[in-house]
PDB file of C-alpha atoms and ligand atoms in Angstrom:
ATOM      1  CA  MET A   1      -0.128   0.262  -0.027  1.00  0.00           C
ATOM      2  CA  THR A   2       1.294   3.407  -0.835  1.00  0.00           C
ATOM      3  CA  ASP A   3       1.066   6.550   0.917  1.00  0.00           C
ATOM      4  CA  THR A   4      -1.643   7.537  -1.810  1.00  0.00           C
ATOM      5  CA  GLN A   5      -4.074   4.915  -0.673  1.00  0.00           C
ATOM      6  CA  PRO A   6      -6.009   5.424   2.140  1.00  0.00           C
ATOM      7  CA  THR A   7      -5.953   2.970   4.936  1.00  0.00           C
ATOM      8  CA  ASP A   8      -8.875   0.850   6.204  1.00  0.00           C
ATOM      9  CA  ASP A   9      -9.476   3.604   8.718  1.00  0.00           C
ATOM     10  CA  ALA A  10      -9.259   6.146   6.568  1.00  0.00           C
ATOM     11  CA  LEU A  11     -11.905   4.994   4.338  1.00  0.00           C
ATOM     12  CA  ARG A  12     -14.173   4.017   7.454  1.00  0.00           C
ATOM     13  CA  GLU A  13     -13.846   7.467   8.322  1.00  0.00           C
ATOM     14  CA  GLN A  14     -14.498   9.102   4.798  1.00  0.00           C
ATOM     15  CA  TYR A  15     -17.816   6.818   4.854  1.00  0.00           C
ATOM     16  CA  ALA A  16     -18.487   7.505   8.345  1.00  0.00           C
ATOM     17  CA  ALA A  17     -18.075  11.682   7.369  1.00  0.00           C
ATOM     18  CA  ALA A  18     -20.693  11.241   4.828  1.00  0.00           C
ATOM     19  CA  ILE A  19     -23.455   9.640   6.867  1.00  0.00           C
ATOM     20  CA  ARG A  20     -22.434  11.493  10.460  1.00  0.00           C
ATOM     21  CA  PRO A  21     -23.786  15.048   9.840  1.00  0.00           C
ATOM     22  CA  THR A  22     -27.107  14.310   8.237  1.00  0.00           C
ATOM     23  CA  MET A  23     -27.370  11.386  10.673  1.00  0.00           C
ATOM     24  CA  LEU A  24     -27.339  13.874  13.735  1.00  0.00           C
ATOM     25  CA  ILE A  25     -29.582  16.261  12.197  1.00  0.00           C
ATOM     26  CA  GLY A  26     -32.019  14.084  11.119  1.00  0.00           C
ATOM     27  CA  LEU A  27     -32.418  11.008  13.870  1.00  0.00           C
ATOM     28  CA  GLN A  28     -32.205  13.800  16.800  1.00  0.00           C
ATOM     29  CA  GLY A  29     -35.534  13.464  18.756  1.00  0.00           C
ATOM     30  CA  ALA A  30     -37.229  11.084  16.076  1.00  0.00           C
ATOM     31  CA  GLU A  31     -40.013   8.975  16.696  1.00  0.00           C
ATOM     32  CA  LEU A  32     -38.864   5.190  15.654  1.00  0.00           C
ATOM     33  CA  ASP A  33     -41.663   3.097  17.043  1.00  0.00           C
ATOM     34  CA  GLY A  34     -44.655   1.953  15.264  1.00  0.00           C
ATOM     35  CA  ARG A  35     -45.373   1.991  11.387  1.00  0.00           C
ATOM     36  CA  GLY A  36     -44.097   5.617  11.017  1.00  0.00           C
ATOM     37  CA  GLY A  37     -40.718   4.806  12.967  1.00  0.00           C
ATOM     38  CA  THR A  38     -40.453   1.979  10.492  1.00  0.00           C
ATOM     39  CA  GLN A  39     -40.889   4.071   7.585  1.00  0.00           C
ATOM     40  CA  ARG A  40     -38.385   6.302   8.656  1.00  0.00           C
ATOM     41  CA  ILE A  41     -35.902   3.858   9.332  1.00  0.00           C
ATOM     42  CA  ASN A  42     -36.448   2.649   6.085  1.00  0.00           C
ATOM     43  CA  GLU A  43     -35.847   6.005   4.269  1.00  0.00           C
ATOM     44  CA  TRP A  44     -32.662   6.327   6.664  1.00  0.00           C
ATOM     45  CA  ALA A  45     -31.384   3.347   5.305  1.00  0.00           C
ATOM     46  CA  ASP A  46     -32.098   4.399   1.452  1.00  0.00           C
ATOM     47  CA  TRP A  47     -30.228   7.661   2.645  1.00  0.00           C
ATOM     48  CA  ILE A  48     -27.344   6.126   3.830  1.00  0.00           C
ATOM     49  CA  ALA A  49     -26.768   3.390   0.980  1.00  0.00           C
ATOM     50  CA  THR A  50     -27.062   6.059  -1.738  1.00  0.00           C
ATOM     51  CA  ALA A  51     -24.041   8.082   0.843  1.00  0.00           C
ATOM     52  CA  VAL A  52     -22.058   4.981   1.421  1.00  0.00           C
ATOM     53  CA  ALA A  53     -22.289   4.307  -2.418  1.00  0.00           C
ATOM     54  CA  ALA A  54     -21.401   7.759  -3.517  1.00  0.00           C
ATOM     55  CA  VAL A  55     -17.719   7.233  -1.638  1.00  0.00           C
ATOM     56  CA  ARG A  56     -17.182   4.043  -3.035  1.00  0.00           C
ATOM     57  CA  ASP A  57     -17.875   5.578  -6.401  1.00  0.00           C
ATOM     58  CA  LYS A  58     -15.171   8.386  -5.592  1.00  0.00           C
ATOM     59  CA  GLU A  59     -13.273   5.086  -4.357  1.00  0.00           C
ATOM     60  CA  VAL A  60     -13.630   3.154  -8.090  1.00  0.00           C
ATOM     61  CA  GLU A  61     -13.009   6.192 -10.107  1.00  0.00           C
ATOM     62  CA  ALA A  62      -9.849   6.790  -7.924  1.00  0.00           C
ATOM     63  CA  LEU A  63      -9.017   3.114  -8.547  1.00  0.00           C
ATOM     64  CA  ARG A  64      -9.799   3.532 -12.509  1.00  0.00           C
ATOM     65  CA  ASP A  65      -7.857   5.941 -12.726  1.00  0.00           C
ATOM     66  CA  ALA A  66      -4.682   4.623 -11.205  1.00  0.00           C
ATOM     67  CA  LEU A  67      -5.701   1.339 -13.419  1.00  0.00           C
ATOM     68  CA  GLY A  68      -5.719   3.151 -16.315  1.00  0.00           C
ATOM     69  CA  ALA A  69      -1.632   5.321 -15.512  1.00  0.00           C
ATOM     70  CA  VAL A  70      -0.714   1.821 -14.758  1.00  0.00           C
ATOM     71  CA  ALA A  71      -2.048   0.539 -18.075  1.00  0.00           C
ATOM     72  CA  ARG A  72      -0.381   3.655 -19.993  1.00  0.00           C
ATOM     73  CA  VAL A  73       3.209   2.617 -18.189  1.00  0.00           C
ATOM     74  CA  ARG A  74       2.601  -1.180 -19.396  1.00  0.00           C
ATOM     75  CA  ASP A  75       1.787   0.156 -23.174  1.00  0.00           C
ATOM     76  CA  LEU A  76       5.107   2.029 -23.479  1.00  0.00           C
ATOM     77  CA  HIS A  77       7.135  -1.092 -21.953  1.00  0.00           C
ATOM     78  CA  GLN A  78       6.161  -3.979 -24.344  1.00  0.00           C
ATOM     79  CA  ALA A  79       8.788  -6.333 -26.539  1.00  0.00           C
ATOM     80  CA  TRP A  80       9.539  -4.115 -29.512  1.00  0.00           C
ATOM     81  CA  ASP A  81       8.705  -5.220 -32.350  1.00  0.00           C
ATOM     82  CA  ALA A  82      11.436  -3.721 -34.546  1.00  0.00           C
ATOM     83  CA  ASP A  83      14.078  -4.837 -31.962  1.00  0.00           C
ATOM     84  CA  PRO A  84      13.038  -8.561 -30.605  1.00  0.00           C
ATOM     85  CA  GLY A  85      14.004  -9.297 -26.782  1.00  0.00           C
ATOM     86  CA  SER A  86      13.993  -5.688 -26.543  1.00  0.00           C
ATOM     87  CA  CYS A  87      11.938  -2.803 -24.616  1.00  0.00           C
ATOM     88  CA  ALA A  88      10.242  -0.399 -26.975  1.00  0.00           C
ATOM     89  CA  HIS A  89      10.773   2.146 -24.544  1.00  0.00           C
ATOM     90  CA  CYS A  90      14.088   2.116 -22.707  1.00  0.00           C
ATOM     91  CA  HIS A  91      17.213   2.138 -23.593  1.00  0.00           C
ATOM     92  CA  ASP A  92      20.554   3.187 -21.919  1.00  0.00           C
ATOM     93  CA  SER A  93      23.067   6.688 -22.095  1.00  0.00           C
ATOM     94  CA  TYR A  94      24.012   5.648 -25.581  1.00  0.00           C
ATOM     95  CA  GLY A  95      20.716   5.007 -26.675  1.00  0.00           C
ATOM     96  CA  THR A  96      21.064   1.142 -27.094  1.00  0.00           C
ATOM     97  CA  PRO A  97      17.292  -0.706 -26.119  1.00  0.00           C
ATOM     98  CA  LEU A  98      17.431  -2.154 -22.913  1.00  0.00           C
ATOM     99  CA  PRO A  99      16.325  -6.173 -22.852  1.00  0.00           C
ATOM    100  CA  TYR A 100      12.751  -6.901 -22.185  1.00  0.00           C
ATOM    101  CA  PRO A 101      11.360  -7.295 -19.763  1.00  0.00           C
ATOM    102  CA  CYS A 102      12.886  -4.065 -18.365  1.00  0.00           C
ATOM    103  CA  PRO A 103      12.704  -3.336 -14.927  1.00  0.00           C
ATOM    104  CA  THR A 104       9.491  -0.889 -15.518  1.00  0.00           C
ATOM    105  CA  ALA A 105       7.860  -3.926 -16.948  1.00  0.00           C
ATOM    106  CA  LEU A 106       8.795  -6.765 -13.873  1.00  0.00           C
ATOM    107  CA  ALA A 107       7.461  -3.765 -11.802  1.00  0.00           C
ATOM    108  CA  LEU A 108       4.384  -3.447 -13.272  1.00  0.00           C
ATOM    109  CA  ASP A 109       3.592  -7.474 -13.655  1.00  0.00           C
ATOM    110  CA  PRO A 110       4.151 -10.201 -11.835  1.00  0.00           C
ATOM    111  CA  GLN A 111       6.629 -12.918 -13.484  1.00  0.00           C
ATOM    112  CA  GLU A 112       4.015 -15.153 -14.525  1.00  0.00           C
ATOM    113  CA  GLN A 113       2.007 -12.911 -16.704  1.00  0.00           C
ATOM    114  CA  LEU A 114       5.456 -11.711 -18.229  1.00  0.00           C
ATOM    115  CA  SER A 115       6.154 -15.310 -18.841  1.00  0.00           C
ATOM    116  CA  ALA A 116       3.040 -15.910 -20.453  1.00  0.00           C
ATOM    117  CA  ARG A 117       3.721 -12.623 -22.566  1.00  0.00           C
ATOM    118  CA  LEU A 118       6.939 -13.214 -23.878  1.00  0.00           C
ATOM    119  CA  THR A 119       5.646 -16.861 -24.682  1.00  0.00           C
ATOM    120  CA  GLU A 120       3.623 -15.175 -26.804  1.00  0.00           C
ATOM    121  CA  TYR A 121       5.891 -12.975 -28.491  1.00  0.00           C
ATOM    122  CA  ALA A 122       8.205 -15.653 -29.491  1.00  0.00           C
ATOM    123  CA  SER A 123       5.523 -17.905 -30.885  1.00  0.00           C
ATOM    124  CA  LYS A 124       4.748 -14.898 -33.059  1.00  0.00           C
ATOM    125  CA  ASP A 125       8.303 -14.738 -34.223  1.00  0.00           C
ATOM    126  CA  ILE A 126       8.549 -18.405 -34.920  1.00  0.00           C
ATOM    127  CA  ALA A 127       5.260 -18.382 -36.866  1.00  0.00           C
ATOM    128  CA  ASN A 128       6.827 -15.422 -38.767  1.00  0.00           C
ATOM    129  CA  GLY A 129       9.933 -17.070 -39.255  1.00  0.00           C
ATOM    130  CA  GLU A 130      12.234 -15.462 -37.290  1.00  0.00           C
ATOM    131  CA  PRO A 131      14.046 -16.439 -34.537  1.00  0.00           C
ATOM    132  CA  SER A 132      12.492 -15.667 -30.780  1.00  0.00           C
TER     133      SER A 132
HETATM  134 ZN1   ZN B   1      10.783  -0.880 -20.275  1.00  0.00          ZN
END
């Protein structure tokens, strides 16, 4: 978990902060007995669900943004078709491409996913009659 990811306690507080102010105002002195109370409790349950869903939607949006950034970086660090065995993005200080998987690709993907991609890439080269 990085510093930018909220902890479980921070997430709980975000949910509580979304609910607490309205609950404190709305339930002060509320009659919760009988049919009217049941209706009021149901209305509050619906309101809480809506408030929690709004916080969750923000979390999902943040996760989608983060995953999009990772995908954009992953797209840069692919095996380079023009120079098999090299990263399409990384090079050393002399401009020589770095071997693929580069350190960034290894940091982004578990080794087994990279192995599968390399196998797929190599089989494509073999199918094209090129050395893998
Ligand atoms: Zn790279």
